[in-house]
mmCIF file with all atom_site columns, C-alpha atoms in Angstrom:
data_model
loop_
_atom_site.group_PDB
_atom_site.id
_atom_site.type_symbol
_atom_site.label_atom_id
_atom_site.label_alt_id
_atom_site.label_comp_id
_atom_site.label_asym_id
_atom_site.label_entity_id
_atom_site.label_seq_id
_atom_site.pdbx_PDB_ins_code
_atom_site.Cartn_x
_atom_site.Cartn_y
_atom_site.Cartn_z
_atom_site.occupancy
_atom_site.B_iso_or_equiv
_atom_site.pdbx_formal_charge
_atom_site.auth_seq_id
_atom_site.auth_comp_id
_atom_site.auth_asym_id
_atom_site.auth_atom_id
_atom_site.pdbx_PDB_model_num
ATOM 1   C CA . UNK A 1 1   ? 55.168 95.304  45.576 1.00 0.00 ? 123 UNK A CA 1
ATOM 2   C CA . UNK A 1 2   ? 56.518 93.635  48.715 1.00 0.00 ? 124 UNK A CA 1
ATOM 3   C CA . UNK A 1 3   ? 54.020 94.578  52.267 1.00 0.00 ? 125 UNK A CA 1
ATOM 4   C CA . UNK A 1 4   ? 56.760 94.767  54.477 1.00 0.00 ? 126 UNK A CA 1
ATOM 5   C CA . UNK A 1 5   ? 56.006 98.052  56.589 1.00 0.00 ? 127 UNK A CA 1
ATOM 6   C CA . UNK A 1 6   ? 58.318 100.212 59.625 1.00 0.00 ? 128 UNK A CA 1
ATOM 7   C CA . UNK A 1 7   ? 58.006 102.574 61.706 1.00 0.00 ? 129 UNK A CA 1
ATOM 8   C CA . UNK A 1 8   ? 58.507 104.609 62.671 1.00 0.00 ? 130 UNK A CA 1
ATOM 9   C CA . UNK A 1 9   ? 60.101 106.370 59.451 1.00 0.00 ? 131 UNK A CA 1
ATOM 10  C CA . UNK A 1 10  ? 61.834 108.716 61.276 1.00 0.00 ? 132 UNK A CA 1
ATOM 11  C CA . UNK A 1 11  ? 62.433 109.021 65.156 1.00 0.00 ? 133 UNK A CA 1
ATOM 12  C CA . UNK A 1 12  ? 64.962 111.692 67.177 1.00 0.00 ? 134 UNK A CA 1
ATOM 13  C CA . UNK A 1 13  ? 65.205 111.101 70.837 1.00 0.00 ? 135 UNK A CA 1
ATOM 14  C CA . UNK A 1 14  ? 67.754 111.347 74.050 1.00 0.00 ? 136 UNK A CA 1
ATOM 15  C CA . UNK A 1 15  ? 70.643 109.371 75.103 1.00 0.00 ? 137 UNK A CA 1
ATOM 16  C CA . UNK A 1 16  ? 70.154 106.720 77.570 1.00 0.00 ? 138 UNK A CA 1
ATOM 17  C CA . UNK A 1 17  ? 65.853 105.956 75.909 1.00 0.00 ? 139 UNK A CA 1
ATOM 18  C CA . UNK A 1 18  ? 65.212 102.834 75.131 1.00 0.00 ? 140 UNK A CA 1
ATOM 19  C CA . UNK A 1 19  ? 63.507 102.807 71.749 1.00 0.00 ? 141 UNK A CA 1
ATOM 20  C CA . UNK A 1 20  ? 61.474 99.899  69.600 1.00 0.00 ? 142 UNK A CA 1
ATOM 21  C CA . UNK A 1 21  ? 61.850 99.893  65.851 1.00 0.00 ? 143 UNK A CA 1
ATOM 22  C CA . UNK A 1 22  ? 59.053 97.755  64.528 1.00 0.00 ? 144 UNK A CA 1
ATOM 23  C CA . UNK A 1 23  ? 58.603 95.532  61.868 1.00 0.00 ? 145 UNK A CA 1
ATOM 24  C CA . UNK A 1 24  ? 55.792 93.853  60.204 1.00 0.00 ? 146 UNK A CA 1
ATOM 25  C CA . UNK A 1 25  ? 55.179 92.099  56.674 1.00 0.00 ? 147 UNK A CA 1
ATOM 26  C CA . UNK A 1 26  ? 51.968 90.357  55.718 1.00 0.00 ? 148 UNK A CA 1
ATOM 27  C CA . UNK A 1 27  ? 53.605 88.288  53.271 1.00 0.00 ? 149 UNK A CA 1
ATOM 28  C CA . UNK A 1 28  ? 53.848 84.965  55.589 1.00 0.00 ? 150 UNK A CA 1
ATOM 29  C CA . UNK A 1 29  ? 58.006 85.024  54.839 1.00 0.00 ? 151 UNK A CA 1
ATOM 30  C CA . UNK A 1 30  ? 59.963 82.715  57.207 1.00 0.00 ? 152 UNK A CA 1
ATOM 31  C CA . UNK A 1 31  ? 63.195 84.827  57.051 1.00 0.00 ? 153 UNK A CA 1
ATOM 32  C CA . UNK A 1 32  ? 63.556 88.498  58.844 1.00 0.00 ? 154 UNK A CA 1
ATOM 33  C CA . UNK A 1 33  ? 66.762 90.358  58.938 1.00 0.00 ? 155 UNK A CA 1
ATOM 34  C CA . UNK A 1 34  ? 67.595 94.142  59.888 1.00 0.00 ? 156 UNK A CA 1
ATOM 35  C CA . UNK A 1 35  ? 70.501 95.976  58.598 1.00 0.00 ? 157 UNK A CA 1
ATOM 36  C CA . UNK A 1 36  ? 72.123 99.261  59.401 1.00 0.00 ? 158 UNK A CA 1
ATOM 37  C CA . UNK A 1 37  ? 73.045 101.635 56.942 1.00 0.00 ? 159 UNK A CA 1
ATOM 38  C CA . UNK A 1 38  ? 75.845 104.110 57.624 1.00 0.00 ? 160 UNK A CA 1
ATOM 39  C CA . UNK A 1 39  ? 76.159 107.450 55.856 1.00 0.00 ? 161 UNK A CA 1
ATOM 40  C CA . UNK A 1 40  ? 78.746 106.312 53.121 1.00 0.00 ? 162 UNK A CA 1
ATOM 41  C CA . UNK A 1 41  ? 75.748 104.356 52.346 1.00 0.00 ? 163 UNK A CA 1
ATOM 42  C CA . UNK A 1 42  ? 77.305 100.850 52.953 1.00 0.00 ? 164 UNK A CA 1
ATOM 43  C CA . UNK A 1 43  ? 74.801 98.133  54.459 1.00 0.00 ? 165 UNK A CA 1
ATOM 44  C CA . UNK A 1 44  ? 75.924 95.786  57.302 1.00 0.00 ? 166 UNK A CA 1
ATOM 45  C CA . UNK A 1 45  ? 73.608 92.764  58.494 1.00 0.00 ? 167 UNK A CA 1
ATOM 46  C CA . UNK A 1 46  ? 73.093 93.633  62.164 1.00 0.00 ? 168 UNK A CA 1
ATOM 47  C CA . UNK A 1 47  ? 70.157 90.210  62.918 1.00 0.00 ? 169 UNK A CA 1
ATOM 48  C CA . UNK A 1 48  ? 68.398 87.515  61.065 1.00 0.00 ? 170 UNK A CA 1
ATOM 49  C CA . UNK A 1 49  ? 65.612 85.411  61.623 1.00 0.00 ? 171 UNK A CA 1
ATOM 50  C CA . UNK A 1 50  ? 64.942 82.395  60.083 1.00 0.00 ? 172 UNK A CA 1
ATOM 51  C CA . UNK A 1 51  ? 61.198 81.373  61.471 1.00 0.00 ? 173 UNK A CA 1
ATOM 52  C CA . UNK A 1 52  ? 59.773 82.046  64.813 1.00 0.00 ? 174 UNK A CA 1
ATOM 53  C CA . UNK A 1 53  ? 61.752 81.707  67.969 1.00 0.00 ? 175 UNK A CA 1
ATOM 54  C CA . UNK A 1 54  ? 64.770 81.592  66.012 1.00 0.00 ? 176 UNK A CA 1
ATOM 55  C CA . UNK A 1 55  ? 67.152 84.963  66.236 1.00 0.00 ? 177 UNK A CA 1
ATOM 56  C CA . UNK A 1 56  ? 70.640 85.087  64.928 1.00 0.00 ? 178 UNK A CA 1
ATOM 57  C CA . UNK A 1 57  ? 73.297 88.298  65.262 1.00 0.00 ? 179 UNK A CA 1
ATOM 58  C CA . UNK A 1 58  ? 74.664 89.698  61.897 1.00 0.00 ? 180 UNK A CA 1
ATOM 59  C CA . UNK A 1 59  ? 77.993 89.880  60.498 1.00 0.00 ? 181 UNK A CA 1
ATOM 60  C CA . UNK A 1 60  ? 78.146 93.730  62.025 1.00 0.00 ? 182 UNK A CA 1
ATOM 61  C CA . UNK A 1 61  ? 78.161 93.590  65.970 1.00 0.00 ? 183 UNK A CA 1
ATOM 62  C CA . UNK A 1 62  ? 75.075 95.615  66.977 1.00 0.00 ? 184 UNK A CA 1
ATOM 63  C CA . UNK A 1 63  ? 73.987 96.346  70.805 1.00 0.00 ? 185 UNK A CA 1
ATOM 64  C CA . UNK A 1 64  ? 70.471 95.942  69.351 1.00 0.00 ? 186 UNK A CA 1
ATOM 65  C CA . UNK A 1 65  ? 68.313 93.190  70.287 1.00 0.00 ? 187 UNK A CA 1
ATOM 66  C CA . UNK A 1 66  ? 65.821 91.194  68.060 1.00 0.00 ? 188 UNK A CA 1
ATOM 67  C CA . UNK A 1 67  ? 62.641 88.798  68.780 1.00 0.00 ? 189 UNK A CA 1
ATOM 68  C CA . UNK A 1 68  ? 60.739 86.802  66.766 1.00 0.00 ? 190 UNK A CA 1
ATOM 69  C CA . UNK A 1 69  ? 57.585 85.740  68.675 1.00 0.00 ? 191 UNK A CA 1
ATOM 70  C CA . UNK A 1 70  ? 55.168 85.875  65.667 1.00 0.00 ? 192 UNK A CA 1
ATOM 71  C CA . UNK A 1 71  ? 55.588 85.224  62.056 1.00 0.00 ? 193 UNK A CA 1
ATOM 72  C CA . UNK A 1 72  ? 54.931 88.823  60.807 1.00 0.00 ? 194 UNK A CA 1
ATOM 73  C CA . UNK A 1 73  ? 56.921 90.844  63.514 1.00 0.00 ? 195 UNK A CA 1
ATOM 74  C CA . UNK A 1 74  ? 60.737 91.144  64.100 1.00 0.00 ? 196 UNK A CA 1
ATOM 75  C CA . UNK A 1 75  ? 60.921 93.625  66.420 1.00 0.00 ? 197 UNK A CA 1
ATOM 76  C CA . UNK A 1 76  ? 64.307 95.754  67.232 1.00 0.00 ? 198 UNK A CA 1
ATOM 77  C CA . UNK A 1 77  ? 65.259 97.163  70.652 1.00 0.00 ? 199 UNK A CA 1
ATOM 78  C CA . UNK A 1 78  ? 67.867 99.246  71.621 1.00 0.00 ? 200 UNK A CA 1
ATOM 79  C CA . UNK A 1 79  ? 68.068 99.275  75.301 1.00 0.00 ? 201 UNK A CA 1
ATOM 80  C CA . UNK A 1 80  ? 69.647 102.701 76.287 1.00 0.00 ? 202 UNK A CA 1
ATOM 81  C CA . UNK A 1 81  ? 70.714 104.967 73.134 1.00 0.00 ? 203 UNK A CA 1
ATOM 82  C CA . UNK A 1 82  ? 73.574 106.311 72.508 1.00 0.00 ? 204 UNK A CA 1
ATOM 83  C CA . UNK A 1 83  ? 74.389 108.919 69.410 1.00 0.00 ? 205 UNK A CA 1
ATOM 84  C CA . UNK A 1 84  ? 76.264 106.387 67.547 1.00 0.00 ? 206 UNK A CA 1
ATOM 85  C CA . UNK A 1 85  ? 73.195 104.464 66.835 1.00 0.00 ? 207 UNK A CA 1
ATOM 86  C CA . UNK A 1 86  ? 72.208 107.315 64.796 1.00 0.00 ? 208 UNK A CA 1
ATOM 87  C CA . UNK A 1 87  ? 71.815 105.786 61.840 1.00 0.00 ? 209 UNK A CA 1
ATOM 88  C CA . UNK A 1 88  ? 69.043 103.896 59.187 1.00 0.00 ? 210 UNK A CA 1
ATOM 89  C CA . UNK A 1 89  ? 67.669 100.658 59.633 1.00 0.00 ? 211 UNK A CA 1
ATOM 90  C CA . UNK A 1 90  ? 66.617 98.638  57.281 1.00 0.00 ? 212 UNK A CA 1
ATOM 91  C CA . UNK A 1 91  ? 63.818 95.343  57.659 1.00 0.00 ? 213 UNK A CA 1
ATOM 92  C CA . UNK A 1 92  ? 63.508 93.038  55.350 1.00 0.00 ? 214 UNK A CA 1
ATOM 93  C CA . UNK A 1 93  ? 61.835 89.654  54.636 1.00 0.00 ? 215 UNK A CA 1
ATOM 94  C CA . UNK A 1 94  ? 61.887 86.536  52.015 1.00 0.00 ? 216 UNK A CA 1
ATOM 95  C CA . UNK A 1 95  ? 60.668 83.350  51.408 1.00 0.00 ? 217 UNK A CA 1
ATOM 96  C CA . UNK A 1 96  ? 63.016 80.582  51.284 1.00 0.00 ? 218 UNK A CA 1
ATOM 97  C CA . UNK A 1 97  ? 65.561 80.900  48.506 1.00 0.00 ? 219 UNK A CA 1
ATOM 98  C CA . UNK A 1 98  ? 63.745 83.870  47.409 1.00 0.00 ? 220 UNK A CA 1
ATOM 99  C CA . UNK A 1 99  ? 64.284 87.346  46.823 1.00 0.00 ? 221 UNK A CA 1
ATOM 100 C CA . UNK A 1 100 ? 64.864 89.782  49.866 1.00 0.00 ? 222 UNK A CA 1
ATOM 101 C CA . UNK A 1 101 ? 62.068 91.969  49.955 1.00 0.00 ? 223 UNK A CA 1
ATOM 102 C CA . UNK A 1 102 ? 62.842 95.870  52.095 1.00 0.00 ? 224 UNK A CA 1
ATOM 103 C CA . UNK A 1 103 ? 60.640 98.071  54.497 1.00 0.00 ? 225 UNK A CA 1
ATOM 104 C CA . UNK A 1 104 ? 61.088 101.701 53.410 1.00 0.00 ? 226 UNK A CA 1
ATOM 105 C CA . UNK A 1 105 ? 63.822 102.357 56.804 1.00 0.00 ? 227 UNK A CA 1
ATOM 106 C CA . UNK A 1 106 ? 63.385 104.070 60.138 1.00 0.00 ? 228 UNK A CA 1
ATOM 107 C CA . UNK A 1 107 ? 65.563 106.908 60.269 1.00 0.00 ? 229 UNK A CA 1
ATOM 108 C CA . UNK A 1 108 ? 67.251 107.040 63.872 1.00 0.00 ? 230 UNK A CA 1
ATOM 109 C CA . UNK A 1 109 ? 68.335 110.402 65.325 1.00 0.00 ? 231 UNK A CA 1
ATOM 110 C CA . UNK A 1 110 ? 70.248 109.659 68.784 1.00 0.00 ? 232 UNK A CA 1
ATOM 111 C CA . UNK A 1 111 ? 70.882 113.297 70.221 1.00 0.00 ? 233 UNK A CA 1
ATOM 112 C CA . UNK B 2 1   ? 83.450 84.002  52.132 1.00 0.00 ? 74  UNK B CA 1
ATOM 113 C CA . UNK B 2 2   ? 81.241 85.501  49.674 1.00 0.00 ? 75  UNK B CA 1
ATOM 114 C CA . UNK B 2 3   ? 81.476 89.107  48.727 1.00 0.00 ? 76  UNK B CA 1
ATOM 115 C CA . UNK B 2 4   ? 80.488 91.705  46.008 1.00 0.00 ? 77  UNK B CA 1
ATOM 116 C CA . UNK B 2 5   ? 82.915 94.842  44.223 1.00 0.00 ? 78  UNK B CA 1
ATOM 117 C CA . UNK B 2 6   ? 80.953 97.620  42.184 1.00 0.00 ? 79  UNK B CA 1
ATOM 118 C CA . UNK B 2 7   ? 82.239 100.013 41.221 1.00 0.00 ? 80  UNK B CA 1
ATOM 119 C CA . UNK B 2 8   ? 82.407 103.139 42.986 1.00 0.00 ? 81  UNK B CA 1
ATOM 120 C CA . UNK B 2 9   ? 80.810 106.241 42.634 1.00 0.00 ? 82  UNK B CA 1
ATOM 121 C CA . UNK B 2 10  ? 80.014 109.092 42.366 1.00 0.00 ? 83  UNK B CA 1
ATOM 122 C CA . UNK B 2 11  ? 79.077 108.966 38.866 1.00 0.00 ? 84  UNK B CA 1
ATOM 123 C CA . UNK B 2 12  ? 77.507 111.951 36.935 1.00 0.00 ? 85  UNK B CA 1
ATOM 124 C CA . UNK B 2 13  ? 75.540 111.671 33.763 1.00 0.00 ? 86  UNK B CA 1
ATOM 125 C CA . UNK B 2 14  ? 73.548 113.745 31.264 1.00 0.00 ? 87  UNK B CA 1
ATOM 126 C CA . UNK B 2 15  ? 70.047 112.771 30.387 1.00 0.00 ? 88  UNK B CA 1
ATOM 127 C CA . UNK B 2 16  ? 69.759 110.122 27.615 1.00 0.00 ? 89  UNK B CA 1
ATOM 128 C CA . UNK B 2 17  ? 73.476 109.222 28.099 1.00 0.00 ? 90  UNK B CA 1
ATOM 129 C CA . UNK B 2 18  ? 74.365 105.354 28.290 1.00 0.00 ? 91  UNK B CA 1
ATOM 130 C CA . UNK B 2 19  ? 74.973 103.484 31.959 1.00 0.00 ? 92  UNK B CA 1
ATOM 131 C CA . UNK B 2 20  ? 77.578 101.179 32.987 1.00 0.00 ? 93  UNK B CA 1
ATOM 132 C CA . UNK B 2 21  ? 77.985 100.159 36.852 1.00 0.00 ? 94  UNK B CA 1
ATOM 133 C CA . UNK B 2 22  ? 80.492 97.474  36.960 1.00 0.00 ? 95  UNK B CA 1
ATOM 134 C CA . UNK B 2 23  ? 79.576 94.080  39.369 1.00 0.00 ? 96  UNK B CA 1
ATOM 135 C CA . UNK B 2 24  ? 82.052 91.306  40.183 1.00 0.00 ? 97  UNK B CA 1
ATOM 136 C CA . UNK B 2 25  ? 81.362 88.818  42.629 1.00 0.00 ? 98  UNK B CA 1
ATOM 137 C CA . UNK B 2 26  ? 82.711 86.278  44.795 1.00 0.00 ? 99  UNK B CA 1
ATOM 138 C CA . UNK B 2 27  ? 81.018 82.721  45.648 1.00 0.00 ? 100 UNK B CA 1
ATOM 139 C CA . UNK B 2 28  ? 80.877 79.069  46.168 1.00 0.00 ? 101 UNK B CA 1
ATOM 140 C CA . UNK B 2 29  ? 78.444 77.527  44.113 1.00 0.00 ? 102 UNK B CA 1
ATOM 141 C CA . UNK B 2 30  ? 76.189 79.375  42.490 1.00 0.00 ? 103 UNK B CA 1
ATOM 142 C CA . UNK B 2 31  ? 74.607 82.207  44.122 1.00 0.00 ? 104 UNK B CA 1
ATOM 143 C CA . UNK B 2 32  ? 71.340 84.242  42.899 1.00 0.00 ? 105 UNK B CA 1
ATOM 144 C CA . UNK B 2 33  ? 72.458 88.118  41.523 1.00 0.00 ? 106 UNK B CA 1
ATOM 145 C CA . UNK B 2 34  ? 70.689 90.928  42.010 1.00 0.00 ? 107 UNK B CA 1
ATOM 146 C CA . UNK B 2 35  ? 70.398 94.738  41.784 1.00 0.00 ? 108 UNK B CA 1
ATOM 147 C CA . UNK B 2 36  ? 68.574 96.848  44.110 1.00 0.00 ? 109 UNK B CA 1
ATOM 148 C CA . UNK B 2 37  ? 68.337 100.879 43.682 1.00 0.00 ? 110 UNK B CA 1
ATOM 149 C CA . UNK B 2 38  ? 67.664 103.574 46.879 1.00 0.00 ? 111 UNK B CA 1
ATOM 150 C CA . UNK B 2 39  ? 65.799 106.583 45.838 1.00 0.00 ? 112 UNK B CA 1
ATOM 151 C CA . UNK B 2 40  ? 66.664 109.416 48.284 1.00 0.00 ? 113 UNK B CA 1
ATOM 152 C CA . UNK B 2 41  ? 65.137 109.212 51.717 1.00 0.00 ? 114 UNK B CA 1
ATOM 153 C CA . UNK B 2 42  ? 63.624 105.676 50.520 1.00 0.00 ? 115 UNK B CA 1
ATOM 154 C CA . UNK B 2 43  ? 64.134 101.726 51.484 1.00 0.00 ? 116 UNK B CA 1
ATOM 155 C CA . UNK B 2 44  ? 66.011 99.390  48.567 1.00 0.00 ? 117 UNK B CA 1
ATOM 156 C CA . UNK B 2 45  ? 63.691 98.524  46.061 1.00 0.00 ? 118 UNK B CA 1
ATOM 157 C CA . UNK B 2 46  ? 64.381 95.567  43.797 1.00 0.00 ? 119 UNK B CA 1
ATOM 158 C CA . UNK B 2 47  ? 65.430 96.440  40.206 1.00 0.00 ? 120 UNK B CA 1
ATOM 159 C CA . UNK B 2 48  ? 66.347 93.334  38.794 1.00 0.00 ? 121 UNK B CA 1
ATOM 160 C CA . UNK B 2 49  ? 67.533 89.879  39.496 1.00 0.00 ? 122 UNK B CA 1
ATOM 161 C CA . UNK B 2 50  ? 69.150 86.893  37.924 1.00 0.00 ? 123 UNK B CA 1
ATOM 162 C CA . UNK B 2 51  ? 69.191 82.854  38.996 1.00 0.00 ? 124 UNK B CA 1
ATOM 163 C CA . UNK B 2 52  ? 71.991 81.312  37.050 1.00 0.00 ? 125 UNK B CA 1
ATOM 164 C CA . UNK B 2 53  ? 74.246 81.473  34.898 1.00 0.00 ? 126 UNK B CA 1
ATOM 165 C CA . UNK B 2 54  ? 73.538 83.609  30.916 1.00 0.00 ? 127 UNK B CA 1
ATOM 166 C CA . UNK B 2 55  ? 70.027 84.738  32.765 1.00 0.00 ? 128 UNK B CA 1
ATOM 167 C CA . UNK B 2 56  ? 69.199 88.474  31.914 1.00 0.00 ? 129 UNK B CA 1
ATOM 168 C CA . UNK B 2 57  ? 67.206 90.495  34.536 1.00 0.00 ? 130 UNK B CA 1
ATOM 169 C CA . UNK B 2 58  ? 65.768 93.551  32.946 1.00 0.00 ? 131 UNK B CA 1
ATOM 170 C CA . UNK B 2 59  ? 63.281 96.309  34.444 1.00 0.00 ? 132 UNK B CA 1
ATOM 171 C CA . UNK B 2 60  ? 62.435 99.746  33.851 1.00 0.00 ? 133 UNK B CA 1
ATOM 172 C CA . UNK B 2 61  ? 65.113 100.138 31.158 1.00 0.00 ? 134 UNK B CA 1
ATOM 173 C CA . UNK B 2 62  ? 67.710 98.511  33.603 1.00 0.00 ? 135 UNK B CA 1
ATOM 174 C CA . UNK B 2 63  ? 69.720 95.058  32.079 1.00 0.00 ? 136 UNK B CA 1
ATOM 175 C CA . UNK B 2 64  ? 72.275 92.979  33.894 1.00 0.00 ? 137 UNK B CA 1
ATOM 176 C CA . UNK B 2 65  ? 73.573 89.509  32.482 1.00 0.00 ? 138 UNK B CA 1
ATOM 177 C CA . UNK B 2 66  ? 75.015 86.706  34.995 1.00 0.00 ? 139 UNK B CA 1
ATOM 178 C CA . UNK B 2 67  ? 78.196 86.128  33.537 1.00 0.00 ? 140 UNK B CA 1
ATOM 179 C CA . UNK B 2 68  ? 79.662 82.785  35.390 1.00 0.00 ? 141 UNK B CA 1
ATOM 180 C CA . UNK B 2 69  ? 82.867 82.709  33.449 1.00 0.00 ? 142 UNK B CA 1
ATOM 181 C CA . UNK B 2 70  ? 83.638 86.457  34.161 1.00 0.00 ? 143 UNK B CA 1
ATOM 182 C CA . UNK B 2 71  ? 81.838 86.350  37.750 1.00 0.00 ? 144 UNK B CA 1
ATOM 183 C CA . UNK B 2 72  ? 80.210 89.874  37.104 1.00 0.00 ? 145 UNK B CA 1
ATOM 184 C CA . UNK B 2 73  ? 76.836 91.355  36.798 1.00 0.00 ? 146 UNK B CA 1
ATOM 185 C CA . UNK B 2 74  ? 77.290 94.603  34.886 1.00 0.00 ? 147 UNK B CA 1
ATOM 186 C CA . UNK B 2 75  ? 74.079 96.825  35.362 1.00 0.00 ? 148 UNK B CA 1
ATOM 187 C CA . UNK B 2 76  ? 73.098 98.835  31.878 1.00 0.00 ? 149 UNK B CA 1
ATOM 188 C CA . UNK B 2 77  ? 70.699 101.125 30.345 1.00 0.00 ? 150 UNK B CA 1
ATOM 189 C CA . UNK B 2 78  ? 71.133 102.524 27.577 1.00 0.00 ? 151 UNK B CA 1
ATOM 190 C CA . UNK B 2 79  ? 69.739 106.349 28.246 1.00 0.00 ? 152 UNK B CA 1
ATOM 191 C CA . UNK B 2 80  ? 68.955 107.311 31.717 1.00 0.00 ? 153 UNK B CA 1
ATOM 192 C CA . UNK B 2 81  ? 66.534 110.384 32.908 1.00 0.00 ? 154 UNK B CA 1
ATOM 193 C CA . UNK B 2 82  ? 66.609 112.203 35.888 1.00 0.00 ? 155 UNK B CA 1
ATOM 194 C CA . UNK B 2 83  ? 64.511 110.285 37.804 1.00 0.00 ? 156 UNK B CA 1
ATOM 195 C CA . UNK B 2 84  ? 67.207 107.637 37.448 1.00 0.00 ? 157 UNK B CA 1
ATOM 196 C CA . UNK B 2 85  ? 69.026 109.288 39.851 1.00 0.00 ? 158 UNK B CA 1
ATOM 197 C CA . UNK B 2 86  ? 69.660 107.358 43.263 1.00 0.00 ? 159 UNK B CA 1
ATOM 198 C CA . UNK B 2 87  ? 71.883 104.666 44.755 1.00 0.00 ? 160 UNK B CA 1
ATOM 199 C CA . UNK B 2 88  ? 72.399 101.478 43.124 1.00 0.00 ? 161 UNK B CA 1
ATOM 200 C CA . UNK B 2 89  ? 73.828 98.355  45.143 1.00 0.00 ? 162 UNK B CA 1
ATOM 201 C CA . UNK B 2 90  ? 74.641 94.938  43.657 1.00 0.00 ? 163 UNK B CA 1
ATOM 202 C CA . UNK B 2 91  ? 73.947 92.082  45.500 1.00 0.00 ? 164 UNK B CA 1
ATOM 203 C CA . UNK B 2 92  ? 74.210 88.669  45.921 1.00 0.00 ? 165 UNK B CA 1
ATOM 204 C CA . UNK B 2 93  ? 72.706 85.166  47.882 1.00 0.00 ? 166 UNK B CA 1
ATOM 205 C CA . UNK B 2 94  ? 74.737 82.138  48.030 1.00 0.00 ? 167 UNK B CA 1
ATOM 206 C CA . UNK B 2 95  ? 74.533 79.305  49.855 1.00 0.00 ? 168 UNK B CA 1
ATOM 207 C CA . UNK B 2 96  ? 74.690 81.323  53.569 1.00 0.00 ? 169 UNK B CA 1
ATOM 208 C CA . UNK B 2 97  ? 71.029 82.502  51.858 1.00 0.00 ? 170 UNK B CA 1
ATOM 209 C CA . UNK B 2 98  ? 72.022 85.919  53.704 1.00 0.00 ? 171 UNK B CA 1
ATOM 210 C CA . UNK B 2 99  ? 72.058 89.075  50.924 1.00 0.00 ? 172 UNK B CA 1
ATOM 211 C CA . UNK B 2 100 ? 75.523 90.194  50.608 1.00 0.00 ? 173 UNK B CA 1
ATOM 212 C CA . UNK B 2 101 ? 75.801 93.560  49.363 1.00 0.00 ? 174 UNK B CA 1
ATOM 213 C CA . UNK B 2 102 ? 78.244 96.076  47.415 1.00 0.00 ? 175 UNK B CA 1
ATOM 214 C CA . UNK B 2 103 ? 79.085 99.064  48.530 1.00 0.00 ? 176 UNK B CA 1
ATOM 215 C CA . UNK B 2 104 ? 76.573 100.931 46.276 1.00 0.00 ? 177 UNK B CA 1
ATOM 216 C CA . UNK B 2 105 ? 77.171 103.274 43.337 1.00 0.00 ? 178 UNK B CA 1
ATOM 217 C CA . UNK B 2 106 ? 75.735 107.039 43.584 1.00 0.00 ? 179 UNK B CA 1
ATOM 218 C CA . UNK B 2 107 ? 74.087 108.106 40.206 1.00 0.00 ? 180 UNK B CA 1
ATOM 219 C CA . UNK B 2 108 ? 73.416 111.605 39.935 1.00 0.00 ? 181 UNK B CA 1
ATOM 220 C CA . UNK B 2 109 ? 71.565 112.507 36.285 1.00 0.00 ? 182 UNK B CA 1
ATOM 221 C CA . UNK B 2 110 ? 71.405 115.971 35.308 1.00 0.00 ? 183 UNK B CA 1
ATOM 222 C CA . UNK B 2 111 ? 68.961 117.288 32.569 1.00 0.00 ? 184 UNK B CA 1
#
């Protein structure tokens, strides 16, 4: 079992809040990445991190934000929400050359 | 760059019937293969993985061969349940070391 942990799981708010989706894993993994997951199900790679201090934006454009102050943390910010960030996000974390291990999602409701 | 095709779903099975979900892959070199499954409401967890080439991952029933001449990754079990039900996504790292995913396969099991 991977100790990779989000929250929150799930989370509705207003347009225009800014909202924090955190992410933590105990596991001492260099790499950190978030990716969104629309309803068809597809995954896109919004940020990556590959050690601390280093941020990197994904192959999907996001208007997220990402820092990586601390090993375990890889925090996600959306400044001012908008409902078409409703959507899941995913953390997830791995050693180098390793398998990607995944946070069980925050579930974003943008109303 | 590198990508991944499964096939796509839905697909709709009786209990104890045989699975197929097709993988082919694109990549320089030679990338690590994997299969992750999404129980509803859930994260990815890892199913099974493979390193190189003729490796078999196997788990929970679950077999998928790395098949470098044929550049596929074929995920198999021979007689699902119910509980097999969920979203399965193929995936692959190469030498970007960022997971590229498929578009994931819905498998619905009825009894």
């Amino acid at each position: 079992e991977a100790d990779i942990y989000q929250t929150p799981r799930y989370l509705v708010i207003g347009t225009g809040k800014k909202i924090t989706l955190e992410c933590s894993q105990t596991m001492g993994h260099d790499k950190m990445y978030w990716y969104q997951q629309d309803p068809g199900m597809e995954l896109h790679l919004i940020h990556y991190s590959y050690g601390v201090n280093s941020t990197e934006k994904g192959d999907l454009s996001s208007e997220s934000t990402v820092s990586r102050i601390r090993t375990e943390h890889f925090p996600l910010t959306l400044e001012s929400a908008r409902p078409s960030h409703t959507s899941q996000y995913l953390c997830a974390s791995s050693a180098k050359g390793n398998t990607i291990y995944f946070g069980e999602g925050s579930w974003l409701t943008v109303v | 760059g590198d990508s991944v095709t499964q096939m796509e779903g839905p697909v709709t099975l009786s209990e104890e019937a045989f699975l197929t979900i097709n993988c082919t892959y694109t990549a320089t070199g030679y990338p690590s293969l994997f299969w992750y499954v999404q129980y509803p409401g859930e994260g990815l967890q890892l199913l099974l993985k493979a390193t190189k080439a003729d490796d078999k991952g196997s788990n929970k029933g679950f077999e998928a061969t790395y098949r470098k001449e044929t550049t596929s990754f074929h995920l198999e079990k021979g007689s699902v349940q119910v509980s097999d039900s969920a979203v399965y996504f193929c995936a692959l790292i190469g030498g970007s070391e960022k997971l590229v995913f498929g578009k994931g396969t819905k498998l619905t099991v009825n009894p």
